[in-house]
Coordinates of C-alpha atoms in Angstrom, one line a residue:
Chain A
M618 CA 18.1 25.1 -42.7
T619 CA 19.8 28.4 -42.0
T620 CA 17.1 29.3 -39.6
L621 CA 17.7 26.2 -37.6
V622 CA 21.4 26.7 -37.1
A623 CA 22.4 29.3 -34.6
D624 CA 25.8 30.1 -36.1
P625 CA 26.1 30.1 -39.9
A626 CA 29.9 29.6 -39.8
E627 CA 29.3 26.3 -37.9
A628 CA 27.0 25.1 -40.6
A629 CA 29.3 25.9 -43.5
P630 CA 31.5 22.8 -43.6
A631 CA 28.5 20.5 -43.5
P632 CA 25.7 22.2 -45.4
R633 CA 23.6 19.2 -46.0
A634 CA 22.0 16.9 -43.4
A635 CA 24.8 15.5 -41.2
G636 CA 24.1 11.9 -40.0
R637 CA 22.1 11.5 -36.9
G638 CA 25.1 10.0 -35.1
R639 CA 27.2 13.1 -35.9
L640 CA 24.4 15.4 -34.9
V641 CA 24.0 13.7 -31.5
L642 CA 27.8 13.8 -31.0
T643 CA 28.0 17.5 -31.8
R644 CA 25.2 18.3 -29.4
L645 CA 26.7 16.1 -26.7
L646 CA 30.1 17.8 -27.0
A647 CA 28.4 21.1 -26.8
A648 CA 27.0 20.2 -23.4
R649 CA 29.9 20.9 -21.0
G650 CA 28.3 19.0 -18.2
A651 CA 28.1 15.8 -20.2
V652 CA 31.7 16.1 -21.4
A653 CA 32.8 16.6 -17.8
G654 CA 30.8 13.7 -16.7
A655 CA 32.2 11.4 -19.4
V656 CA 35.8 12.4 -18.5
L657 CA 35.1 11.8 -14.8
V658 CA 33.6 8.4 -15.4
L659 CA 36.6 7.4 -17.6
L660 CA 39.0 8.6 -14.9
L661 CA 37.1 6.6 -12.3
F662 CA 37.2 3.5 -14.4
V663 CA 41.0 3.9 -14.9
L664 CA 41.3 4.4 -11.1
A665 CA 39.2 1.4 -10.3
F666 CA 40.9 -1.0 -12.7
G667 CA 44.4 0.5 -12.8
G668 CA 44.6 1.5 -9.2
P669 CA 45.5 -1.9 -7.8
Y670 CA 48.7 -1.8 -9.9
L671 CA 49.7 1.6 -8.6
T672 CA 50.1 0.7 -5.0
P673 CA 52.2 -2.1 -3.4
W674 CA 49.5 -2.7 -0.8
D675 CA 46.8 -5.3 -1.1
Y676 CA 43.2 -4.5 0.0
A677 CA 43.1 -7.3 2.5
T678 CA 46.6 -7.6 3.9
P679 CA 47.2 -5.5 7.0
D680 CA 50.3 -3.4 7.6
F681 CA 50.8 -3.8 11.4
T682 CA 53.3 -1.0 11.6
A683 CA 50.6 1.5 10.5
L684 CA 47.3 1.5 12.4
H685 CA 44.8 4.3 11.9
Q686 CA 47.5 6.3 10.0
P687 CA 46.3 9.5 8.3
P688 CA 47.0 9.8 4.5
S689 CA 50.7 9.9 3.8
A690 CA 53.2 9.1 1.0
Q691 CA 53.3 5.5 2.1
H692 CA 49.5 5.0 2.4
W693 CA 47.9 7.5 0.1
F694 CA 44.4 7.4 1.7
G695 CA 45.7 6.3 5.2
T696 CA 45.0 3.0 6.9
N697 CA 42.2 1.6 9.0
G698 CA 42.2 0.1 12.5
I699 CA 43.9 -3.1 11.6
G700 CA 46.4 -1.5 9.2
Q701 CA 44.7 -2.1 5.9
D702 CA 45.5 0.4 3.1
V703 CA 42.4 2.5 2.5
F704 CA 43.5 3.4 -1.1
A705 CA 43.7 -0.3 -2.0
Q706 CA 40.3 -0.9 -0.4
V707 CA 38.6 2.0 -1.9
V708 CA 39.9 1.2 -5.4
R709 CA 38.7 -2.4 -5.0
G710 CA 35.3 -1.3 -3.6
L711 CA 34.9 1.2 -6.5
Q712 CA 35.6 -1.6 -8.9
K713 CA 33.0 -3.9 -7.4
S714 CA 30.4 -1.1 -7.2
L715 CA 31.0 -0.1 -10.8
V716 CA 30.7 -3.7 -12.1
I717 CA 27.5 -4.2 -10.1
G718 CA 26.0 -0.9 -11.3
L719 CA 26.7 -1.7 -14.9
L720 CA 25.4 -5.2 -14.8
V721 CA 22.2 -4.2 -13.0
A722 CA 21.5 -1.4 -15.5
L723 CA 22.1 -3.8 -18.4
F724 CA 19.9 -6.6 -17.1
S725 CA 17.1 -4.3 -16.0
T726 CA 17.0 -2.4 -19.3
V727 CA 16.9 -5.6 -21.3
L728 CA 14.1 -6.9 -19.2
A729 CA 12.2 -3.6 -19.3
S730 CA 12.4 -3.3 -23.0
L731 CA 11.2 -6.8 -23.6
V732 CA 8.3 -6.6 -21.2
G733 CA 7.3 -3.1 -22.3
A734 CA 7.5 -3.8 -26.0
C735 CA 5.6 -7.1 -25.7
A736 CA 2.9 -5.6 -23.6
G737 CA 2.5 -2.6 -25.9
Y738 CA 2.7 -4.6 -29.1
F739 CA 0.4 -7.5 -28.3
G740 CA -2.1 -5.6 -26.2
G741 CA -5.1 -7.4 -24.9
W742 CA -4.7 -9.9 -22.1
A743 CA -0.9 -10.1 -22.4
D744 CA -0.8 -6.4 -21.8
R745 CA -3.1 -6.5 -18.9
A746 CA -1.3 -9.4 -17.3
L747 CA 2.2 -7.9 -17.7
M748 CA 1.0 -4.5 -16.4
F749 CA -0.6 -6.2 -13.4
V750 CA 2.8 -7.7 -12.6
V751 CA 4.4 -4.2 -13.1
D752 CA 1.9 -2.6 -10.7
L753 CA 2.3 -5.4 -8.2
L754 CA 6.1 -5.0 -8.1
L755 CA 5.7 -1.3 -7.8
V756 CA 3.4 -1.6 -4.8
F757 CA 5.6 -4.2 -3.4
P758 CA 8.5 -2.8 -1.5
S759 CA 11.4 -4.2 -3.4
F760 CA 13.8 -3.2 -0.8
L761 CA 12.0 -5.3 1.8
I762 CA 12.2 -8.3 -0.5
I763 CA 15.9 -7.9 -1.1
T764 CA 16.5 -7.6 2.6
I765 CA 14.4 -10.7 3.3
V766 CA 15.9 -12.8 0.6
S767 CA 19.5 -11.7 0.7
P768 CA 20.6 -13.6 3.8
R769 CA 19.6 -16.8 2.0
L770 CA 21.9 -16.0 -0.9
K771 CA 25.1 -15.8 1.2
S772 CA 26.6 -18.8 -0.6
T773 CA 25.9 -17.6 -4.2
G774 CA 27.7 -14.3 -3.7
W775 CA 27.2 -11.0 -5.4
I776 CA 25.9 -12.2 -8.8
A777 CA 22.7 -13.3 -7.2
F778 CA 22.6 -9.8 -5.6
V779 CA 22.9 -8.2 -9.0
L780 CA 20.0 -10.3 -10.4
L781 CA 17.9 -9.4 -7.3
L782 CA 18.5 -5.7 -7.8
A783 CA 17.8 -5.9 -11.5
V784 CA 14.5 -7.8 -11.0
F785 CA 13.2 -4.9 -8.9
N786 CA 14.5 -2.1 -11.1
W787 CA 12.8 -2.4 -14.4
M788 CA 9.1 -1.6 -13.9
I789 CA 8.9 2.2 -14.6
T790 CA 11.1 1.9 -17.7
A791 CA 8.8 -0.9 -18.9
R792 CA 5.8 1.3 -18.5
V793 CA 7.3 4.0 -20.6
V794 CA 8.5 1.6 -23.3
R795 CA 5.0 0.2 -23.4
S796 CA 3.3 3.5 -24.0
M797 CA 5.9 4.4 -26.7
T798 CA 5.3 1.0 -28.4
I799 CA 1.5 1.5 -28.4
S800 CA 2.0 4.7 -30.5
L801 CA 4.6 3.1 -32.7
R802 CA 2.4 0.1 -33.4
E803 CA 0.1 2.2 -35.6
R804 CA 2.8 3.8 -37.6
E805 CA 3.0 3.0 -41.3
F806 CA 6.3 1.2 -41.3
V807 CA 5.2 -1.2 -38.5
R808 CA 1.9 -1.8 -40.2
A809 CA 3.6 -2.4 -43.5
A810 CA 5.9 -5.0 -41.9
R811 CA 2.9 -6.6 -40.3
F812 CA 0.9 -6.8 -43.5
M813 CA 3.9 -8.3 -45.2
G814 CA 3.7 -11.2 -42.7
V815 CA 6.8 -10.4 -40.6
R816 CA 6.6 -12.3 -37.3
P817 CA 5.8 -10.2 -34.2
L818 CA 9.0 -10.8 -32.4
R819 CA 11.0 -9.8 -35.4
I820 CA 8.9 -6.6 -35.8
I821 CA 9.7 -5.8 -32.1
S822 CA 13.4 -6.4 -32.5
R823 CA 13.8 -4.7 -36.0
H824 CA 11.3 -1.9 -35.8
I825 CA 10.1 -1.1 -32.3
L826 CA 13.2 -1.4 -30.2
P827 CA 15.4 0.7 -32.5
N828 CA 12.8 3.4 -32.2
V829 CA 12.8 3.5 -28.4
A830 CA 16.6 3.1 -28.3
S831 CA 17.4 6.7 -27.4
F832 CA 15.1 6.5 -24.4
L833 CA 16.6 3.2 -23.4
I834 CA 20.1 4.6 -23.6
I835 CA 19.3 7.6 -21.4
D836 CA 17.4 5.4 -19.0
A837 CA 20.2 2.8 -18.7
T838 CA 22.7 5.5 -18.1
I839 CA 20.7 6.9 -15.2
A840 CA 20.0 3.3 -14.0
V841 CA 23.7 2.8 -13.5
G842 CA 23.8 5.6 -10.9
G843 CA 20.6 4.3 -9.2
A844 CA 22.0 0.8 -9.1
V845 CA 25.2 1.9 -7.5
M846 CA 23.2 3.9 -4.9
S847 CA 21.0 0.9 -4.1
E848 CA 24.0 -1.4 -3.9
T849 CA 25.9 0.9 -1.5
A850 CA 22.8 1.4 0.7
L851 CA 22.0 -2.3 1.0
S852 CA 25.6 -3.2 1.5
Y853 CA 25.9 -0.5 4.2
F854 CA 23.2 -2.3 6.2
G855 CA 24.8 -5.8 5.5
F856 CA 22.2 -6.9 3.0
G857 CA 24.2 -6.7 -0.2
V858 CA 27.9 -7.3 -0.7
K859 CA 29.3 -9.0 2.4
P860 CA 32.7 -8.9 3.9
P861 CA 35.4 -10.2 3.1
D862 CA 34.2 -8.9 -0.2
V863 CA 34.6 -5.2 -0.5
S864 CA 32.3 -2.6 -2.0
L865 CA 31.9 1.1 -1.4
G866 CA 28.9 0.3 0.8
T867 CA 30.8 -2.1 3.1
L868 CA 33.6 0.5 3.4
L869 CA 31.2 3.2 4.4
A870 CA 29.6 0.9 6.9
A871 CA 33.1 0.2 8.4
G872 CA 34.1 3.8 8.4
T873 CA 30.9 5.4 9.7
S874 CA 31.4 5.0 13.4
E875 CA 35.1 6.2 13.2
A876 CA 34.3 9.2 10.9
P877 CA 34.5 11.9 13.5
V878 CA 38.0 10.8 14.6
F879 CA 39.4 9.2 11.5
P880 CA 37.7 11.0 8.7
W881 CA 39.7 9.4 5.8
L882 CA 38.0 6.1 6.5
F883 CA 34.6 7.6 5.6
Y884 CA 35.1 10.5 3.3
F885 CA 37.2 8.9 0.7
P886 CA 34.6 6.2 -0.2
A887 CA 31.8 8.6 0.3
G888 CA 33.4 11.2 -2.0
L889 CA 34.1 8.7 -4.8
L890 CA 30.6 7.3 -4.6
V891 CA 29.0 10.8 -5.0
L892 CA 31.5 11.7 -7.7
F893 CA 30.7 8.6 -9.8
V894 CA 26.9 8.9 -9.5
L895 CA 27.1 12.6 -10.2
A896 CA 29.2 12.0 -13.4
V897 CA 26.8 9.3 -14.6
N898 CA 23.8 11.7 -14.0
L899 CA 25.6 14.5 -15.9
I900 CA 26.1 12.1 -18.9
G901 CA 22.5 11.0 -18.7
D902 CA 21.3 14.6 -18.7
G903 CA 23.5 15.5 -21.6
L904 CA 22.3 12.5 -23.6
R905 CA 18.8 13.5 -23.0
D906 CA 19.3 16.9 -24.5
A907 CA 21.4 15.5 -27.4
L908 CA 19.1 12.6 -28.3
D909 CA 15.8 14.3 -27.6
P910 CA 15.7 18.0 -28.6
T911 CA 12.1 18.4 -27.5
A912 CA 12.9 17.5 -23.9
G913 CA 12.8 20.2 -21.3
G914 CA 15.4 23.0 -21.5
G915 CA 15.6 23.2 -25.3
R916 CA 16.6 26.3 -27.1
P917 CA 13.3 27.4 -28.7
R918 CA 11.7 28.2 -25.4
R919 CA 14.5 30.5 -24.5
N920 CA 13.8 32.5 -27.7
S921 CA 10.1 32.6 -27.0
R922 CA 10.8 34.0 -23.5
R923 CA 13.1 36.6 -25.1
K924 CA 10.4 37.8 -27.4
K925 CA 8.5 39.0 -24.4
P926 CA 9.0 42.7 -24.0
Chain B
M1349 CA -15.5 11.3 -11.3
L1350 CA -16.9 9.0 -8.6
R1351 CA -17.1 6.2 -11.0
Y1352 CA -13.6 6.7 -12.1
L1353 CA -12.4 6.7 -8.5
A1354 CA -14.4 3.6 -7.6
K1355 CA -12.8 1.8 -10.5
R1356 CA -9.3 2.7 -9.3
L1357 CA -10.2 1.8 -5.7
S1358 CA -11.3 -1.7 -6.7
Y1359 CA -8.1 -2.2 -8.8
Y1360 CA -6.1 -1.2 -5.8
A1361 CA -7.9 -3.6 -3.5
V1362 CA -7.0 -6.5 -5.8
L1363 CA -3.4 -5.3 -6.0
L1364 CA -3.3 -5.0 -2.2
I1365 CA -4.5 -8.6 -1.6
A1366 CA -2.0 -9.9 -4.2
A1367 CA 0.9 -7.9 -2.8
V1368 CA 0.2 -9.0 0.8
F1369 CA -0.1 -12.6 -0.2
L1370 CA 3.2 -12.5 -2.1
A1371 CA 4.8 -10.7 0.8
Y1372 CA 3.6 -13.4 3.2
A1373 CA 4.7 -16.2 1.0
I1374 CA 8.2 -14.8 0.5
S1375 CA 8.7 -13.9 4.1
A1376 CA 7.3 -17.3 5.3
T1377 CA 9.6 -19.3 3.0
A1378 CA 12.7 -17.2 3.1
L1379 CA 12.9 -16.6 6.9
Q1380 CA 13.5 -19.4 9.2
P1381 CA 12.0 -19.0 12.7
R1382 CA 12.9 -22.6 13.4
T1383 CA 16.6 -21.8 13.6
Y1384 CA 15.8 -19.0 16.0
F1385 CA 14.2 -21.5 18.5
E1386 CA 16.7 -24.2 17.9
A1387 CA 19.6 -21.9 18.6
K1388 CA 18.3 -21.1 22.1
V1389 CA 20.5 -22.1 25.0
P1390 CA 19.8 -24.6 26.6
R1391 CA 18.5 -26.2 23.4
P1392 CA 14.8 -26.9 23.8
A1393 CA 13.3 -30.3 23.2
A1394 CA 12.1 -31.0 19.6
E1395 CA 8.4 -31.2 20.6
S1396 CA 8.6 -27.9 22.5
V1397 CA 10.1 -26.2 19.4
E1398 CA 7.4 -27.8 17.3
R1399 CA 4.6 -26.6 19.7
Q1400 CA 5.9 -23.1 19.9
L1401 CA 6.2 -22.8 16.2
T1402 CA 2.7 -24.1 15.7
D1403 CA 1.3 -21.8 18.4
L1404 CA 2.8 -18.8 16.7
N1405 CA 1.6 -19.9 13.2
L1406 CA 5.2 -20.1 12.1
N1407 CA 5.6 -23.9 11.6
D1408 CA 7.3 -24.6 8.3
H1409 CA 5.7 -28.0 8.2
T1410 CA 2.3 -26.4 7.7
P1411 CA 1.7 -25.4 4.0
V1412 CA 2.2 -21.7 3.4
A1413 CA -1.4 -21.3 2.1
V1414 CA -2.8 -22.7 5.4
R1415 CA -0.6 -20.4 7.4
F1416 CA -1.7 -17.4 5.3
G1417 CA -5.3 -18.4 5.7
H1418 CA -4.9 -18.4 9.5
W1419 CA -3.1 -15.1 9.4
A1420 CA -5.6 -13.5 7.1
G1421 CA -8.5 -14.7 9.3
G1422 CA -6.8 -13.0 12.3
L1423 CA -6.3 -9.8 10.2
L1424 CA -10.1 -9.6 9.6
H1425 CA -10.4 -9.2 13.4
G1426 CA -7.6 -6.7 13.5
D1427 CA -5.1 -9.3 14.8
L1428 CA -1.7 -9.3 13.1
G1429 CA -0.5 -12.4 14.8
R1430 CA 2.3 -12.7 17.5
T1431 CA 5.9 -11.8 17.3
I1432 CA 8.6 -14.4 17.8
H1433 CA 8.8 -13.3 21.4
D1434 CA 5.1 -14.2 21.8
T1435 CA 3.9 -10.6 22.2
P1436 CA 1.0 -9.3 20.0
V1437 CA 2.4 -7.7 16.7
T1438 CA -0.3 -5.0 17.0
D1439 CA 1.4 -3.6 20.2
D1440 CA 4.6 -3.0 18.3
F1441 CA 2.8 -1.8 15.3
G1442 CA 0.7 0.7 17.2
R1443 CA 3.7 2.1 19.0
R1444 CA 6.0 2.4 15.9
V1445 CA 3.5 3.5 13.3
W1446 CA 3.2 7.0 14.6
V1447 CA 6.9 7.4 15.0
S1448 CA 7.3 6.5 11.3
L1449 CA 4.3 8.4 10.0
R1450 CA 5.5 11.6 11.6
L1451 CA 8.8 11.3 9.8
L1452 CA 7.3 10.1 6.5
L1453 CA 4.5 12.6 6.3
I1454 CA 6.5 15.7 7.2
G1455 CA 9.5 14.6 5.2
S1456 CA 7.6 13.7 2.0
L1457 CA 5.2 16.7 2.1
L1458 CA 8.1 19.1 2.7
G1459 CA 10.0 17.6 -0.2
M1460 CA 7.0 17.7 -2.5
V1461 CA 6.0 21.3 -1.8
L1462 CA 9.5 22.7 -1.8
G1463 CA 10.4 20.6 -4.9
V1464 CA 7.4 21.9 -6.9
A1465 CA 8.0 25.5 -5.8
A1466 CA 11.7 25.4 -6.5
G1467 CA 11.3 23.7 -9.8
A1468 CA 8.6 26.1 -11.0
W1469 CA 10.6 29.1 -9.8
S1470 CA 13.7 27.8 -11.5
A1471 CA 11.9 27.3 -14.8
V1472 CA 10.6 30.8 -14.7
R1473 CA 14.1 32.1 -14.2
Q1474 CA 15.7 29.7 -16.7
Y1475 CA 19.5 30.2 -17.2
R1476 CA 19.8 32.8 -14.5
I1477 CA 22.3 32.3 -11.7
S1478 CA 19.6 31.0 -9.3
D1479 CA 18.5 28.4 -11.8
R1480 CA 22.0 27.2 -12.4
L1481 CA 22.7 27.0 -8.6
L1482 CA 19.5 25.1 -8.0
T1483 CA 20.3 22.7 -10.8
L1484 CA 23.8 22.1 -9.5
L1485 CA 22.5 21.5 -6.0
S1486 CA 19.8 19.1 -7.1
F1487 CA 22.3 17.1 -9.2
V1488 CA 24.6 16.7 -6.2
L1489 CA 21.7 15.7 -4.0
L1490 CA 20.4 13.3 -6.6
S1491 CA 23.8 11.7 -6.7
T1492 CA 24.0 11.1 -2.9
P1493 CA 22.1 8.2 -1.5
V1494 CA 19.7 9.1 1.3
F1495 CA 21.7 7.1 3.9
L1496 CA 24.8 9.1 3.0
V1497 CA 22.9 12.4 3.3
A1498 CA 21.7 11.3 6.7
L1499 CA 25.3 10.3 7.7
F1500 CA 26.7 13.6 6.5
L1501 CA 24.0 15.5 8.6
K1502 CA 24.7 13.3 11.6
N1503 CA 28.5 13.8 11.3
G1504 CA 27.9 17.5 11.0
A1505 CA 25.8 17.5 14.2
I1506 CA 28.5 15.5 16.0
A1507 CA 31.2 18.0 14.8
A1508 CA 29.0 20.9 15.9
K1509 CA 28.6 19.3 19.3
D1510 CA 32.4 18.8 19.7
A1511 CA 33.0 22.4 18.6
A1512 CA 30.4 23.9 20.9
G1513 CA 30.9 21.6 23.8
H1514 CA 27.2 20.8 24.1
E1515 CA 24.5 19.2 21.8
V1516 CA 23.5 21.9 19.2
V1517 CA 21.0 19.7 17.3
P1518 CA 19.9 16.4 18.6
F1519 CA 20.8 13.4 16.4
T1520 CA 19.6 10.3 18.3
G1521 CA 16.0 9.3 19.0
Y1522 CA 12.8 11.3 18.6
E1523 CA 12.5 12.9 22.0
T1524 CA 14.6 13.7 25.0
P1525 CA 14.0 11.0 27.6
G1526 CA 12.5 12.2 30.9
L1527 CA 11.9 15.7 29.6
T1528 CA 10.0 17.9 32.0
G1529 CA 8.0 21.0 31.2
G1530 CA 4.8 22.0 29.5
L1531 CA 3.4 21.2 26.1
G1532 CA 5.5 23.9 24.5
A1533 CA 8.7 22.4 25.7
H1534 CA 7.7 19.0 24.4
L1535 CA 6.7 20.3 21.0
S1536 CA 9.9 22.2 20.5
D1537 CA 11.8 19.1 21.6
W1538 CA 10.0 17.0 19.1
A1539 CA 10.6 19.6 16.3
L1540 CA 14.3 19.7 17.1
H1541 CA 14.6 15.9 17.0
L1542 CA 12.7 15.9 13.7
L1543 CA 15.0 18.4 12.1
L1544 CA 17.8 16.2 10.8
P1545 CA 15.9 13.0 9.9
T1546 CA 13.2 15.1 8.0
M1547 CA 15.9 17.1 6.3
S1548 CA 17.6 14.0 4.9
L1549 CA 14.3 12.8 3.5
A1550 CA 13.0 16.1 2.3
L1551 CA 16.3 17.1 0.5
H1552 CA 16.1 14.1 -1.7
G1553 CA 12.5 14.8 -2.6
L1554 CA 13.3 18.4 -3.2
A1555 CA 16.0 17.5 -5.7
T1556 CA 14.0 14.9 -7.6
Y1557 CA 10.7 16.9 -7.8
S1558 CA 12.4 20.2 -8.7
R1559 CA 14.1 18.6 -11.7
Y1560 CA 10.9 17.1 -13.1
Q1561 CA 8.9 20.2 -12.2
R1562 CA 11.4 22.4 -13.9
G1563 CA 11.2 20.4 -17.1
I1564 CA 7.4 20.2 -17.2
M1565 CA 7.1 23.9 -16.3
L1566 CA 9.4 24.8 -19.2
D1567 CA 7.1 23.0 -21.6
V1568 CA 4.1 24.8 -20.1
L1569 CA 5.8 28.2 -20.3
G1570 CA 6.2 27.9 -24.0
S1571 CA 2.6 27.0 -24.6
D1572 CA 0.1 29.1 -26.5
Y1573 CA -2.7 29.0 -23.9
L1574 CA -0.4 30.8 -21.4
R1575 CA 0.2 33.5 -23.9
T1576 CA -3.5 33.7 -24.6
A1577 CA -4.2 34.1 -20.9
E1578 CA -1.8 36.9 -20.7
A1579 CA -3.2 38.5 -23.9
K1580 CA -6.6 38.5 -22.3
G1581 CA -5.3 40.6 -19.5
L1582 CA -4.1 38.4 -16.7
T1583 CA -0.9 39.5 -15.1
R1584 CA 2.0 37.2 -15.8
G1585 CA 2.1 36.0 -12.2
R1586 CA -1.6 35.2 -12.1
A1587 CA -1.4 33.4 -15.5
L1588 CA 1.5 31.4 -14.3
L1589 CA -0.2 30.4 -11.1
K1590 CA -3.7 29.7 -12.5
H1591 CA -2.9 28.2 -15.9
G1592 CA 0.8 27.3 -15.8
L1593 CA 1.3 25.7 -12.4
R1594 CA -2.0 23.9 -12.4
T1595 CA -1.2 22.1 -15.7
A1596 CA 2.4 21.5 -14.7
V1597 CA 1.4 19.8 -11.4
I1598 CA -0.8 17.1 -13.1
P1599 CA 2.0 14.8 -14.3
M1600 CA 3.7 15.2 -11.0
S1601 CA 0.7 13.7 -9.1
T1602 CA 1.5 10.3 -10.5
M1603 CA 5.1 10.7 -9.5
F1604 CA 4.2 11.4 -5.9
A1605 CA 2.4 8.1 -5.7
Y1606 CA 5.2 6.0 -7.1
S1607 CA 7.8 7.8 -5.1
F1608 CA 6.4 6.8 -1.8
L1609 CA 8.3 3.5 -1.7
G1610 CA 11.5 5.3 -2.3
I1611 CA 10.7 7.6 0.6
F1612 CA 9.9 4.6 2.8
T1613 CA 13.2 3.0 1.8
G1614 CA 15.0 6.2 2.7
A1615 CA 13.2 6.3 6.0
V1616 CA 14.4 2.8 6.9
F1617 CA 17.9 4.1 6.6
T1618 CA 17.3 7.4 8.4
E1619 CA 15.5 5.7 11.2
T1620 CA 18.3 3.3 11.7
I1621 CA 20.9 6.0 11.5
F1622 CA 19.2 8.5 13.8
G1623 CA 18.0 5.8 16.3
W1624 CA 14.3 6.2 15.7
H1625 CA 12.2 3.2 16.8
G1626 CA 10.0 3.2 13.8
M1627 CA 8.8 0.8 11.2
G1628 CA 12.0 0.8 9.3
E1629 CA 14.2 -0.1 12.3
W1630 CA 11.6 -2.8 13.2
L1631 CA 11.9 -4.3 9.7
I1632 CA 15.7 -4.7 9.9
Q1633 CA 15.5 -6.0 13.5
S1634 CA 12.7 -8.5 12.7
I1635 CA 14.5 -9.8 9.6
N1636 CA 17.5 -10.5 11.7
E1637 CA 15.3 -12.3 14.3
Q1638 CA 13.5 -14.4 11.7
D1639 CA 10.3 -12.8 12.9
V1640 CA 7.9 -13.6 10.1
N1641 CA 4.7 -11.9 11.4
S1642 CA 6.4 -8.6 12.2
V1643 CA 8.0 -8.5 8.7
V1644 CA 4.7 -9.1 7.1
A1645 CA 3.1 -6.4 9.3
V1646 CA 5.7 -3.9 7.9
N1647 CA 4.9 -5.1 4.4
L1648 CA 1.2 -4.6 5.0
F1649 CA 1.9 -1.1 6.3
T1650 CA 3.9 0.0 3.2
A1651 CA 1.5 -1.7 0.8
V1652 CA -1.5 0.2 2.4
V1653 CA 0.4 3.5 2.5
V1654 CA 1.5 3.1 -1.2
L1655 CA -2.0 2.4 -2.3
V1656 CA -3.5 5.2 -0.2
S1657 CA -1.1 7.6 -1.7
G1658 CA -1.8 6.2 -5.2
F1659 CA -5.5 6.8 -4.6
L1660 CA -4.9 10.3 -3.4
A1661 CA -2.8 11.0 -6.5
D1662 CA -5.6 9.7 -8.7
T1663 CA -8.1 11.9 -6.8
L1664 CA -5.8 14.9 -7.2
H1665 CA -5.3 14.0 -10.9
A1666 CA -9.1 13.8 -11.4
A1667 CA -9.6 17.1 -9.6
L1668 CA -7.1 18.9 -11.7
D1669 CA -7.7 17.4 -15.1
P1670 CA -11.3 17.3 -16.2
R1671 CA -10.6 14.8 -19.0
V1672 CA -9.8 12.0 -16.6
R1673 CA -13.2 12.2 -15.0
S1674 CA -15.2 11.2 -18.1

């Protein structure tokens, strides 16, 4: 034990095996990047959901006395060409982008874990059929399909857009879950459950999925960032969230052409977008180190390098 | 090795056929060329709309399977059908494919090579300043969507133009129209126009690949066989290059194949932003015009390129890893 802990003083209060949750938390708090990311995400959430109460302006109502005004005490992030308050718009757009990102990550992770676990656990033709679908969707340019189908979904609004993004976002995760399941399937506790007559779906939910949970948590975190990026990109080109609804993508689309002259229209949404995805990625990276000590960048290698004269 | 490659090739052929059929079915049902003709001014007669749709193989009263059969029959003779403006799709295809491939090939190769090199270098210098800087840079780049990188670069070029009073780096199109001069002038003009769009694609590849390569390389650096190689008298540099990098590149070859779609998606944005008349811009334009045959042609292009790059990755994998061949 003492050889494993870098600082003996640290180990003193908890000499015997601390719970895994506590271990993960300690490691996570030690990673400064992850802590900074978590604080940033929290702040952005507060901004997105508390922001509308901070400003008297509404995201849609124009103020005709202030057109194209730079940031000021009245309009914190300035106003656009028809006098709408950019702060109110950005906050509203951030809110929509965050909700879309979270929902897409949730749906796609659930789908990926179910498909991957079933393919890996059942094997045989079920595996082959599911993996063919995975390969097909990977070959198939999902972006093209979203752009083709999205004009038809105008009436159903952004929830359909969320589902569409999720449907094309789960394949690689499913592949990893599948290969993890294949090796878990032969482990003693899974075999014991099988021989005791536990039904397959129950084995998957009680024994397989909890054992791939740490991978799924990391993957879902990173998927939030990816989903927000896809959402903004598609909305930028008019294939995602559509006006009068506001997301960071539609704001960027509106601000691009005016960026050289009225930079606040472009750089505020752009900055918040990068900041949010960056924060999410930092959390994901910290989680990876905390949940999976064997992943790249671990401590032992640093020591082995040091041993070299 | 040949048997393995043949097996992969036949699997890809089946995937290609399935993917193209699916693309055709979705495009043919989701897009509505009928509305395009009916919206014409003056409004054409019903029979005329019907006849035009049938002539173009776009009539939604014909079952999708029949239309697909007709289209696939043409494809066997190298005919991709006709656009909604009644011109051959192959004309547009031939013109645009080189524009896009130039961007895609240079952008993705540059991203790949630089990413692998930067990742490996950064792993060897783990926790030094250069490693930390590269990590920070790649995190920021990974958190910026490609279209935003492209927009930042374009805004930068516009700002530079305003500051200098003349265009410093070109940011629209892929060549200067009506340029005179010899081959050298044309080549440098092309290269200058390529600079910003390629950068926006390559930067993203650089960030992604360097992260993965760094992680894999770190695992390799701690391995016993590398120490053995050094113990047997190889210099550290040679051991890293011959035994370290070779092993570390293997898992990356699969990534290269799957990343192509992401690169193409990025290229759709960069092409539109920088005014390149390539496949990506064509896609957006033809979706807005309900031009089914052109949309399917772009789909066919991406499916073929993805599978070709998948096959190349398999070949690379088999060449580097002797276990795969058996």
